[in-house]
Short mmCIF file of C-alpha atoms in Angstrom, two decimals:
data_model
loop_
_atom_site.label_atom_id
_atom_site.label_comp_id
_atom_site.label_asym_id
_atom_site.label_seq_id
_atom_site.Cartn_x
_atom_site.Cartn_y
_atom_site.Cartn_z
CA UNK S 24 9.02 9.53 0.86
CA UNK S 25 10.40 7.33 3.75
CA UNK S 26 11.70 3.77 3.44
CA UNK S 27 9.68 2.03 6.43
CA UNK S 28 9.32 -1.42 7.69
CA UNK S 29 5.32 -1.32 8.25
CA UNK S 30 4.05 -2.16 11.97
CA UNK S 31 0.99 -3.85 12.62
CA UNK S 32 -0.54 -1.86 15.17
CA UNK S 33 -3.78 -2.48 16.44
CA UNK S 34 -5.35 0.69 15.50
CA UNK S 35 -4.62 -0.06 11.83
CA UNK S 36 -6.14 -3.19 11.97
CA UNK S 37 -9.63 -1.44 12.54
CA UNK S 38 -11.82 -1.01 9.79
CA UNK S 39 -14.00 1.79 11.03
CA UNK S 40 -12.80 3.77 14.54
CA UNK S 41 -14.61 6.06 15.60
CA UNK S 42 -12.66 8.84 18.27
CA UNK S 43 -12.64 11.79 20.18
CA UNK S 44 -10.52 13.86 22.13
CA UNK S 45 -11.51 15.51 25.64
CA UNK S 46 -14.16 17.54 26.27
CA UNK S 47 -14.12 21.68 26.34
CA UNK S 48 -16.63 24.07 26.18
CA UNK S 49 -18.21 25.10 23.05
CA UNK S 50 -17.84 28.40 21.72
CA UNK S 51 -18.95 29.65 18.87
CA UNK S 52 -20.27 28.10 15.32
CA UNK S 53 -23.31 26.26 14.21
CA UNK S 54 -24.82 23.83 15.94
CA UNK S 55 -24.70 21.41 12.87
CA UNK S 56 -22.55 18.59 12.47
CA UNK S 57 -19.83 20.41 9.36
CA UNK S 58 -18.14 17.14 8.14
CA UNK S 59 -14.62 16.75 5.83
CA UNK S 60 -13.48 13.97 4.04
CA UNK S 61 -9.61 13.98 4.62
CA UNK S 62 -7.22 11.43 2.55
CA UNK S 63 -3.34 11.68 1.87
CA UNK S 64 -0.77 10.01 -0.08
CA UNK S 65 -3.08 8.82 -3.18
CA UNK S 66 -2.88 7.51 -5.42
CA UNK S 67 0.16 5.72 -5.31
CA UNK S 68 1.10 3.24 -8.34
CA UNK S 69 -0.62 2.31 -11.80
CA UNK S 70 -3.37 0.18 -9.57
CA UNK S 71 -4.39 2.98 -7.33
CA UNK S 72 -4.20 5.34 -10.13
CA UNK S 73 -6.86 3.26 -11.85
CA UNK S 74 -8.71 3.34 -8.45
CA UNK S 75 -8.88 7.02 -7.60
CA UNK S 76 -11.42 8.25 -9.98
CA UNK S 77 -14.27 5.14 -8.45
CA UNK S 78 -12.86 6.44 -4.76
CA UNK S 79 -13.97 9.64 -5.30
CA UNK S 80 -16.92 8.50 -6.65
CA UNK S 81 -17.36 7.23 -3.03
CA UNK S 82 -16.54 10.47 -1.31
CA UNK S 83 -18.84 12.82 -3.15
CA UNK S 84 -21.88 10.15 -2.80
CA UNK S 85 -21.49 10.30 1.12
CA UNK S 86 -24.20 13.19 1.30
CA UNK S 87 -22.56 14.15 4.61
CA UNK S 88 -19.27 15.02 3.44
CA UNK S 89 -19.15 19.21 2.49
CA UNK S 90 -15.39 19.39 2.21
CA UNK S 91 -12.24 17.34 1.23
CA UNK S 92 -8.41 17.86 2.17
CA UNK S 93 -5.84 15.85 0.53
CA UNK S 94 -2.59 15.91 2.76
CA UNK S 95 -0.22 15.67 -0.02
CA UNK S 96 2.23 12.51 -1.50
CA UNK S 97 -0.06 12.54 -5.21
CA UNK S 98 2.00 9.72 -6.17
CA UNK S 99 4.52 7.35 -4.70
CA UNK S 100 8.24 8.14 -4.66
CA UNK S 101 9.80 5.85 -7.72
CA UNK S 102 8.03 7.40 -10.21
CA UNK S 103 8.13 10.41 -12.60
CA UNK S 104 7.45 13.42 -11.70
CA UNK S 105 5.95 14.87 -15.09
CA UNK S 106 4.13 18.07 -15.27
CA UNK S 107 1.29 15.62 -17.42
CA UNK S 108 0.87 13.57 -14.64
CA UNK S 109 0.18 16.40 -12.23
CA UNK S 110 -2.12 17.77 -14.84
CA UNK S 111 -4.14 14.41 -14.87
CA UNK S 112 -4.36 14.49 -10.73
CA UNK S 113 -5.87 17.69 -10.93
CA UNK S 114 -8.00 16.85 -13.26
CA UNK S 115 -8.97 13.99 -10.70
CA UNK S 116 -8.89 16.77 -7.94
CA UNK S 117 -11.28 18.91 -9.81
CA UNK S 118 -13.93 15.93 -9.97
CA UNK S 119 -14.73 16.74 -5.81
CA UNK S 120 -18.14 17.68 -5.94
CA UNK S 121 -17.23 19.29 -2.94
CA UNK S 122 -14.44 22.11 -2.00
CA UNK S 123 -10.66 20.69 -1.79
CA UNK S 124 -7.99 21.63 0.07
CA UNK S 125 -4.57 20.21 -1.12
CA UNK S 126 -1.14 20.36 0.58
CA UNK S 127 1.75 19.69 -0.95
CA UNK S 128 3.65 16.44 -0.18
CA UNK S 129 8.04 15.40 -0.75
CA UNK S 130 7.13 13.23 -3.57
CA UNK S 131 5.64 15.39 -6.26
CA UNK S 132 8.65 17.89 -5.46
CA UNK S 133 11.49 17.27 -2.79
CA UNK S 134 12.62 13.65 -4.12
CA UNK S 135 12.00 14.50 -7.79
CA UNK S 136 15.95 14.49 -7.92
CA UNK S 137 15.54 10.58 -8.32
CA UNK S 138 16.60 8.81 -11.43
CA UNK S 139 13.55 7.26 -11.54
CA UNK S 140 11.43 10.62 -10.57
CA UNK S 141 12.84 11.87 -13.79
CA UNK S 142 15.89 13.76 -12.27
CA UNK S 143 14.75 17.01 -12.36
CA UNK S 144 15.35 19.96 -9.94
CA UNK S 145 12.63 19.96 -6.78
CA UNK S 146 12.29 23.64 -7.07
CA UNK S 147 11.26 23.02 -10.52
CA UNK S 148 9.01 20.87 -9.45
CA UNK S 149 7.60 23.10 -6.48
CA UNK S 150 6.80 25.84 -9.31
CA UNK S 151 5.07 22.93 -11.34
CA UNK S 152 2.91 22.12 -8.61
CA UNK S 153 2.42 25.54 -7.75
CA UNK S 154 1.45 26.43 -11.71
CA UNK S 155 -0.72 23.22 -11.83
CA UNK S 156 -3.07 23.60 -8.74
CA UNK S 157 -3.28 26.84 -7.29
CA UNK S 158 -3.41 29.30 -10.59
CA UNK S 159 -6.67 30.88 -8.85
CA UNK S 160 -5.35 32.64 -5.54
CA UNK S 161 -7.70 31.94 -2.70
CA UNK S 162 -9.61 29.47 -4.27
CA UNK S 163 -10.19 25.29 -3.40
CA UNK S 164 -9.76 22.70 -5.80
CA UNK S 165 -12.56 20.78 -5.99
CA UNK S 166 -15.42 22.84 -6.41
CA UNK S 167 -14.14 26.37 -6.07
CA UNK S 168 -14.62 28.07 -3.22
CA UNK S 169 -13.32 31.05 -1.40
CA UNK S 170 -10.36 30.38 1.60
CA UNK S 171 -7.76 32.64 2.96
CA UNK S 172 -4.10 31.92 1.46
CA UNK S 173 -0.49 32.90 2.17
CA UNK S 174 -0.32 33.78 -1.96
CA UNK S 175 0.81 37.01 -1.40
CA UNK S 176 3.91 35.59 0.55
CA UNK S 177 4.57 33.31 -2.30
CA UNK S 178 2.79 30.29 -0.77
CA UNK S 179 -0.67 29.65 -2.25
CA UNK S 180 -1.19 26.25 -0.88
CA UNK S 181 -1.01 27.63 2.63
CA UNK S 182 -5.08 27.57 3.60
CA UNK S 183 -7.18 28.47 6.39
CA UNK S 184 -10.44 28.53 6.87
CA UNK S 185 -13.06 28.32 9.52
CA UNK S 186 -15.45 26.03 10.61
CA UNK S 187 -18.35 25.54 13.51
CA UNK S 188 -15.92 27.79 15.64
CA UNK S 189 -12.50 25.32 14.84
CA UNK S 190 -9.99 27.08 13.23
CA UNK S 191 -8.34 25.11 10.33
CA UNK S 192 -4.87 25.82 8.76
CA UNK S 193 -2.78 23.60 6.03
CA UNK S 194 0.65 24.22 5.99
CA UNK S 195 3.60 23.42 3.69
CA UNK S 196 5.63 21.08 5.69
CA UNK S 197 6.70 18.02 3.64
CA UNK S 198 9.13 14.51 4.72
CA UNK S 199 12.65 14.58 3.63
CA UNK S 200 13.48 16.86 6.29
CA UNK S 201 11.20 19.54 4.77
CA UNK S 202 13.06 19.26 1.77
CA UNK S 203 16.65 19.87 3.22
CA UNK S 204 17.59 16.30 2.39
CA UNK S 205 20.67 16.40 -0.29
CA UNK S 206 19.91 15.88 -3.57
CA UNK S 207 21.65 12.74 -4.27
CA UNK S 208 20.02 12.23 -7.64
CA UNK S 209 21.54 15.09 -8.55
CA UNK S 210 25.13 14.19 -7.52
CA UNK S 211 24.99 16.47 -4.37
CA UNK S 212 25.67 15.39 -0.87
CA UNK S 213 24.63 18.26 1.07
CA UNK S 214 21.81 20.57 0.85
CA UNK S 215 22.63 23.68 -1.67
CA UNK S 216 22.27 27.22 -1.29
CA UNK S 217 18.87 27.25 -2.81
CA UNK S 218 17.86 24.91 -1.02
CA UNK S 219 18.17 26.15 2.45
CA UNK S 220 16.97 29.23 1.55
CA UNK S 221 13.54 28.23 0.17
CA UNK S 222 13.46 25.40 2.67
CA UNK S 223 13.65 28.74 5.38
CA UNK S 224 11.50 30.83 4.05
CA UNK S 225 8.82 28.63 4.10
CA UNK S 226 9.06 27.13 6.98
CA UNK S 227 8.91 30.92 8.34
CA UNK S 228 6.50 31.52 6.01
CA UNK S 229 4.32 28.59 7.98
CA UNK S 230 5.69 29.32 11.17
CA UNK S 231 3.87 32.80 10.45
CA UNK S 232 0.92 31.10 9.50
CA UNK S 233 0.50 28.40 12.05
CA UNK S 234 0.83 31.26 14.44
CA UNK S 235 -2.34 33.31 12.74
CA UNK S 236 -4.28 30.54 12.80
CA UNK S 237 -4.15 30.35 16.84
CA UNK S 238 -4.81 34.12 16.92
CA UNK S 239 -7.85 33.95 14.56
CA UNK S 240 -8.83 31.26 17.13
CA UNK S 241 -8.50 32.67 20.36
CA UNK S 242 -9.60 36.09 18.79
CA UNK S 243 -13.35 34.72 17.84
CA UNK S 244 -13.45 32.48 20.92
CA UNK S 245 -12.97 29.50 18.45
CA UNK S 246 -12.98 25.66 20.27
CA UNK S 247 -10.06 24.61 18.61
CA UNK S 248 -7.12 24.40 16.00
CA UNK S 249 -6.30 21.98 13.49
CA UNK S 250 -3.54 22.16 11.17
CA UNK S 251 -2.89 19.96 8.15
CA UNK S 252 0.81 18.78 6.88
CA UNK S 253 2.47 16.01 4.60
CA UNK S 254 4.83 15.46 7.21
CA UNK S 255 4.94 13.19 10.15
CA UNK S 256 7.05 15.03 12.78
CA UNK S 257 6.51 12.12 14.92
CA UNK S 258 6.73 8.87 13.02
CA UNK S 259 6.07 5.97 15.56
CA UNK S 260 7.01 2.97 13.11
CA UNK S 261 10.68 3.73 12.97
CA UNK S 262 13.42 5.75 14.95
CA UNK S 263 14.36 8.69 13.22
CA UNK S 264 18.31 10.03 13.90
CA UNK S 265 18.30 14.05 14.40
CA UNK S 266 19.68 15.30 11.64
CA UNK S 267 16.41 13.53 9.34
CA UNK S 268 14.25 16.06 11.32
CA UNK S 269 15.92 18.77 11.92
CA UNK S 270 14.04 21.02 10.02
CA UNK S 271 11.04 20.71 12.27
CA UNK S 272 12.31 21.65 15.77
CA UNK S 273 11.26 25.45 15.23
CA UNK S 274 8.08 24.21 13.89
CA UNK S 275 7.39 21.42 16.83
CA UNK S 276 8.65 24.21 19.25
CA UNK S 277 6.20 26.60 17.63
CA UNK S 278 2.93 24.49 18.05
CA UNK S 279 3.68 23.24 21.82
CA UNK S 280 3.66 27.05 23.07
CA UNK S 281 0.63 28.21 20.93
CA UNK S 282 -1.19 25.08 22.00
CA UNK S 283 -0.15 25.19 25.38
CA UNK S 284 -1.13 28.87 25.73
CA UNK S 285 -4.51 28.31 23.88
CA UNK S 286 -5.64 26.07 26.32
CA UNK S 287 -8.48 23.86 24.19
CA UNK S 288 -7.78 21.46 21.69
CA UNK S 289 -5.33 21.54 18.75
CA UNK S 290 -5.55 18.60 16.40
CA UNK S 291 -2.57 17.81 13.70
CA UNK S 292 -3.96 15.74 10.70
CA UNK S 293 -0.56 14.42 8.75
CA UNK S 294 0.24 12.01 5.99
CA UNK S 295 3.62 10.62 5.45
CA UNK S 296 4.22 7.46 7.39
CA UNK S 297 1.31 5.44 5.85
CA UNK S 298 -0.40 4.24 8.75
CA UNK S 299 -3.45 5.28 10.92
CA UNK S 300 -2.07 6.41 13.92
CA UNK S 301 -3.74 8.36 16.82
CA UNK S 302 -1.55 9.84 19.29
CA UNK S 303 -0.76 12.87 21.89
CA UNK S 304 3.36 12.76 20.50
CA UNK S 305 3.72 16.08 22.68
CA UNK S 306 2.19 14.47 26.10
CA UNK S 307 4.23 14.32 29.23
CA UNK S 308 6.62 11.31 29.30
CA UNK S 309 6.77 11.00 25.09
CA UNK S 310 10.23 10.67 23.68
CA UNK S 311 9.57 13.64 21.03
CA UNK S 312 9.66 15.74 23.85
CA UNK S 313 13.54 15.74 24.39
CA UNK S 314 14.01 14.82 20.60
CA UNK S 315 12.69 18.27 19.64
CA UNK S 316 14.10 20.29 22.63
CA UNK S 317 11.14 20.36 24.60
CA UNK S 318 11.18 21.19 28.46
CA UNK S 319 7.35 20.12 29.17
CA UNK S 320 4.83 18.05 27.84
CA UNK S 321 1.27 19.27 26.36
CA UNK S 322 -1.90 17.63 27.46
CA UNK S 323 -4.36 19.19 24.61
CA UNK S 324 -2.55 18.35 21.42
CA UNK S 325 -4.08 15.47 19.39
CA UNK S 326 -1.86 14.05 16.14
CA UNK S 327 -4.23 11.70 13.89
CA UNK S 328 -2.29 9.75 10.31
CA UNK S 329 -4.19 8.88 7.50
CA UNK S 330 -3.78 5.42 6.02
CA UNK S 331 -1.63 5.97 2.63
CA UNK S 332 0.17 4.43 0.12
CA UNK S 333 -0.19 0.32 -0.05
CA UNK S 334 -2.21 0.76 3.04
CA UNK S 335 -5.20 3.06 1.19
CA UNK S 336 -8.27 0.87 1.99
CA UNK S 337 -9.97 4.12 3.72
CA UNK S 338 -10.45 7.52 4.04
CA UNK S 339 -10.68 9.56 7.05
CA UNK S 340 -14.17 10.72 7.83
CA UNK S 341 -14.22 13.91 9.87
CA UNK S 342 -16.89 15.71 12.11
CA UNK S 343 -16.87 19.10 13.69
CA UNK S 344 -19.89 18.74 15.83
CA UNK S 345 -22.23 21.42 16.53
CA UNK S 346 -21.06 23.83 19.13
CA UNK S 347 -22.98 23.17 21.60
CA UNK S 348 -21.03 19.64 21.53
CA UNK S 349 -17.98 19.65 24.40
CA UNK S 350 -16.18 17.69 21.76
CA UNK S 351 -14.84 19.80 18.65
CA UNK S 352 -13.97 16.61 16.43
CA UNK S 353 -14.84 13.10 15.70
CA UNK S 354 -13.78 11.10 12.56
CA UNK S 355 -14.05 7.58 11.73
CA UNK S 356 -11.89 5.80 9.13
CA UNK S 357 -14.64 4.64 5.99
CA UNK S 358 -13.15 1.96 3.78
CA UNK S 359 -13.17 1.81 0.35
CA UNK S 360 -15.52 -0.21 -1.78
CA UNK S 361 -13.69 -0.68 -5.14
#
C-alpha cells in the first residue's frame, strides 16, 4: 500500500460513467452481452468490513453480472495480517453467487513486515494466501468453476480465461515495487536474497503468462486482451522516483510489444492507487513512456482503476459485447447502496 495525497479528478467525481475504447472488428464469440463485476482493494477497515457482506449482496442481485474479479488489497495496510482474517474474506469470497477471480494484492503479503501488520515474514504470508484461496487448482472462488492456472509453475492465482472472443489473464503483480521494497518492519534496509528471487520468478512466471494470453488471442482470432493486476504501473496522483518501480520495466516493456504487435485492443484493469482512473499511460507523448524505457508510444492500450479503499462507493460494471459489436468492452462504475 502507497501513502497518497488523493486528487479530485473529474472522472472520480462521476457516479455512473459509462466508456468505451475504439472500434475493431469483431471476431469471434457470442453475440451476447458476457458481463463481470470487477472490484479491488475491499474491504478496507472495521466499517467496510461490516459493509462487504450487504455489497455483495448487491453484486449477485444484478441478474446481469455472470462473473466477479477482485483485483487484490483484501484489507488496508495498518492492519494484521492473520491467517483468521483471510479465512473470514474467503468465506466472504465464497458468498459470489457467481464465479470469482482473485489476484493477490501488497497488503495481505508484501507489507505484512509492519508492526502493525503483525510483523511477520511476506513470504509467509504469500503461502497463507496461497493455502487460504486457491487449495483447488484451476478452480474460481466464488462459485467454482473451471479456468486455466499457472499452478503447476507454483502460481495458482495466475488465471485466464476466455470470453465472447476477449482473452482475459490475471497476473501476480502487486505495489511495493512488486514486493522488492525492503522490509523495514523487519529491521532490513534492502531487499534480501529471498526476496529477489521469488520477486523474479514471478514476475517471469507472469511475464510467461501475459505473453500466452496474447498468443491464445491472436491464435483464435480473439478481439482483444485484458489483463488484471493489484498494481498501478502508472499511478497519475503522485510522481513516483525509479527505483519505487523498478520492478515493472520488463513487465511494462513486455505488454507495449505484445500489444503493439496484436494490433486490437488490450485493456489493463488495476487496483492500487484508489481512484477511478481511465487512461492510455502507453500513448504517444505520456511521460511513462521514457520512465519505463520506452522508444514509442502505443495507440491500442486502454488502463481503467477501480475506486478502492476510503473511496469504495462503487464497483466496476463490465461488458464484453456480443461480437458482432466493433467495441470489445464497456463498463460503467455502479455505486453502492448500503
Amino acid at each position: 500500500m502507497r501513502t497518497r495525497t488523493p486528487i479530485a479528478l473529474a472522472a472520480a467525481a462521476a457516479s455512473a460513467l459509462s466508456l468505451a475504447a475504439p472500434a475493431y472488428s469483431a471476431g469471434n464469440g457470442s453475440n451476447h452481452d458476457y458481463t463481470l463485476a470487477v472490484i479491488g482493494d475491499v474491504p478496507y477497515g472495521a466499517e467496510q468490513i461490516q459493509k462487504f457482506p450487504a455489497w455483495i449482496d448487491e453484486i449477485n442481485a444484478d441478474p446481469d453480472v455472470r462473473f466477479d474479479v477482485h483485483l487484490g488489497d483484501i484489507k488496508n495496510g495498518s492492519t494484521r495480517c492473520d491467517t483468521e482474517y483471510f479465512q473470514w474474506v474467503k468465506g466472504q469470497f465464497d458468498r459470489f453467487s457467481d464465479p470469482l477471480v482473485y489476484t493477490p494484492g501488497d497488503n495481505e503479503w508484501t507489507d505484512c513486515h509492519r508492526a502493525n501488520n503483525g510483523a511477520y515474514n511476506p513470504l509467509d504470508r504469500l503461502q497463507a494466501v496461497r493455502d487460504t484461496f486457491f487449495t483447488r487448482p484451476n478452480l474460481t472462488n466464488g462459485r467454482p468453476q473451471h479456468v486455466n492456472t499457472q499452478a503447476s509453475e507454483g502460481l495458482p492465482e495466475n488465471a485466464a480465461f476466455s470470453r465472447n472472443g476477449v482473452e482475459f489473464a490475471a497476473v501476480h503483480v502487486v505495489g511495493s515495487n512488486n514486493d522488492l521494497a525492503p522490509w523495514t518492519g523487519l529491521g532490513k534496509t534492502t531487499a534480501t536474497p529471498e526476496q529477489t528471487t521469488e520477486e523474479a520468478n514471478r514476475m517471469a512466471a507472469s511475464i510467461s503468462w501475459v505473453r500466452q494470453a496474447f498468443e491464445r488471442a491472436k491464435g483464435q482470432h480473439g478481439r482483444a486482451v485484458v489483463l488484471m493486476m493489484q498494481a498501478d504501473m502508472f499511478d497519475p496522483t503522485y510522481d513516483v522516483p525509479r527505483a519505487n518501480n523498478s520492478a515493472f520495466d520488463p513487465l511494462v516493456a513486455e505488454i507495449a510489444s505484445q500489444t503493439k504487435a496484436f494490433g486490437k485492443p488490450v485493456y489493463l484493469l488495476n487496483g492500487d492507487s484508489h481512484i477511478y482512473d481511465s487512461d492510455n499511460p502507453l500513448a504517444p507523448g505520456s511521460k511513462w513512456l521514457s520512465f519505463y524505457g520506452l522508444k514509442e508510444g502505443v495507440n491500442n492500450f486502454h488502463r481503467v482503476t477501480v475506486d478502492g479503499s476510503d473511496n469504495n462507493k462503487d464497483w466496476l460494471k463490465l461488458t464484453v459485447t456480443g461480437a458482432s459489436n466493433a467495441t470489445p468492452l464497456t463498463w460503467e462504475r455502479v455505486p453502492y447502496q448500503h
